[in-house]
């Protein structure tokens, strides 16, 4: 079998997605996700100009060799754009291999370690009351794990805090600038979780995402203040370029820590994992080297009792979600899967075998990873330039987020 053609399809069914379609001379094809939110076209150029010409005529069964060829062979290793391109190719190749083997992907990976995949979804509110109402409503739909966020009083809702802000990235041409205040945020979050525990009790898993906005000592304080409410995890407490910075947080709190949605390789989390500075590693197939990358990172994490938790927001396409859930079904050290849901147009463009059943996802038994792209639907939704917002402190200082 040989790779005959590779197409890159860019479309915006409510969000921008970059999809790789690899077609073989035997007619089998596979699809992969290569989306980097807000930087989509950089990946398209990387794929079209530098990757695809090198792969035509190669044997699609040699997934590991192609991965190494694109990683080591480029000389310029790692980085989000390179790794998203590798991820898109890798996910499509695993799809082809599983189809050739006539198996669902999880079978090829080693078979099921579990029947269904626990997910968490998001609730945000303009105030504590609204978040509590949202959590109660989501629990009634069968969710067993919920991420709760709240806007800072006196400031407009910003990305990842108030209601529906995850959508805001799609309506702006240039980045919106938002205002952040650590001073106002820190005492607010424990109050939110106190109210939540009073209302929903202790069975529900509760999570919180800080979005990289704190320093280590501030995160340590927050983790400690949240201990009475037994969070499932505190996510992205500080930017993680400084891996040893997490030692400081760890010394002060037993609140579990999760990290990794912007990581691309095992080297981004090597120290975090081997020093047991985190509890959940949140890498995802589209940004961390595809199925091949995830397997490598999760196997390494297993040695140190760190569990998997694939990033799964709306900008990780249903294809990457398909790859994630097959890895989730197999991976022995599974923790949880994020699932933000998708807009109707996104579902229409990506027919998928995975489905949500209450608080869980199931893979389905379709061969491959079970997700396809409808190119006719894709043609109806042309790319729209869109960016994630930018955060500034109240005095105008540009902030991590
Ligand atoms: C978030 C994401 O899902 C999450 O935890 O942090 O919404 C993230 O901001 C986006 O995926 C960025 O593209
Ligand atoms: Mg996050």
PDB file of C-alpha atoms in Angstrom, residues 6 83 95 121 131 241 261 317 320 343:
ATOM      1  CA  UNK A   6      -2.936  13.961   1.018  1.00  0.00           C
ATOM      2  CA  UNK A  83       3.590  18.847  16.207  1.00  0.00           C
ATOM      3  CA  UNK A  95      -7.177   5.377  11.083  1.00  0.00           C
ATOM      4  CA  UNK A 121     -18.146  19.352  30.926  1.00  0.00           C
ATOM      5  CA  UNK A 131     -22.659  28.768  38.214  1.00  0.00           C
ATOM      6  CA  UNK A 241       7.458  26.523  31.057  1.00  0.00           C
ATOM      7  CA  UNK A 261      -3.301  21.314  27.196  1.00  0.00           C
ATOM      8  CA  UNK A 317     -12.145  18.543  16.292  1.00  0.00           C
ATOM      9  CA  UNK A 320      -9.106  14.265  17.455  1.00  0.00           C
ATOM     10  CA  UNK A 343     -22.104  22.947  17.583  1.00  0.00           C
TER      11      UNK A 343
END
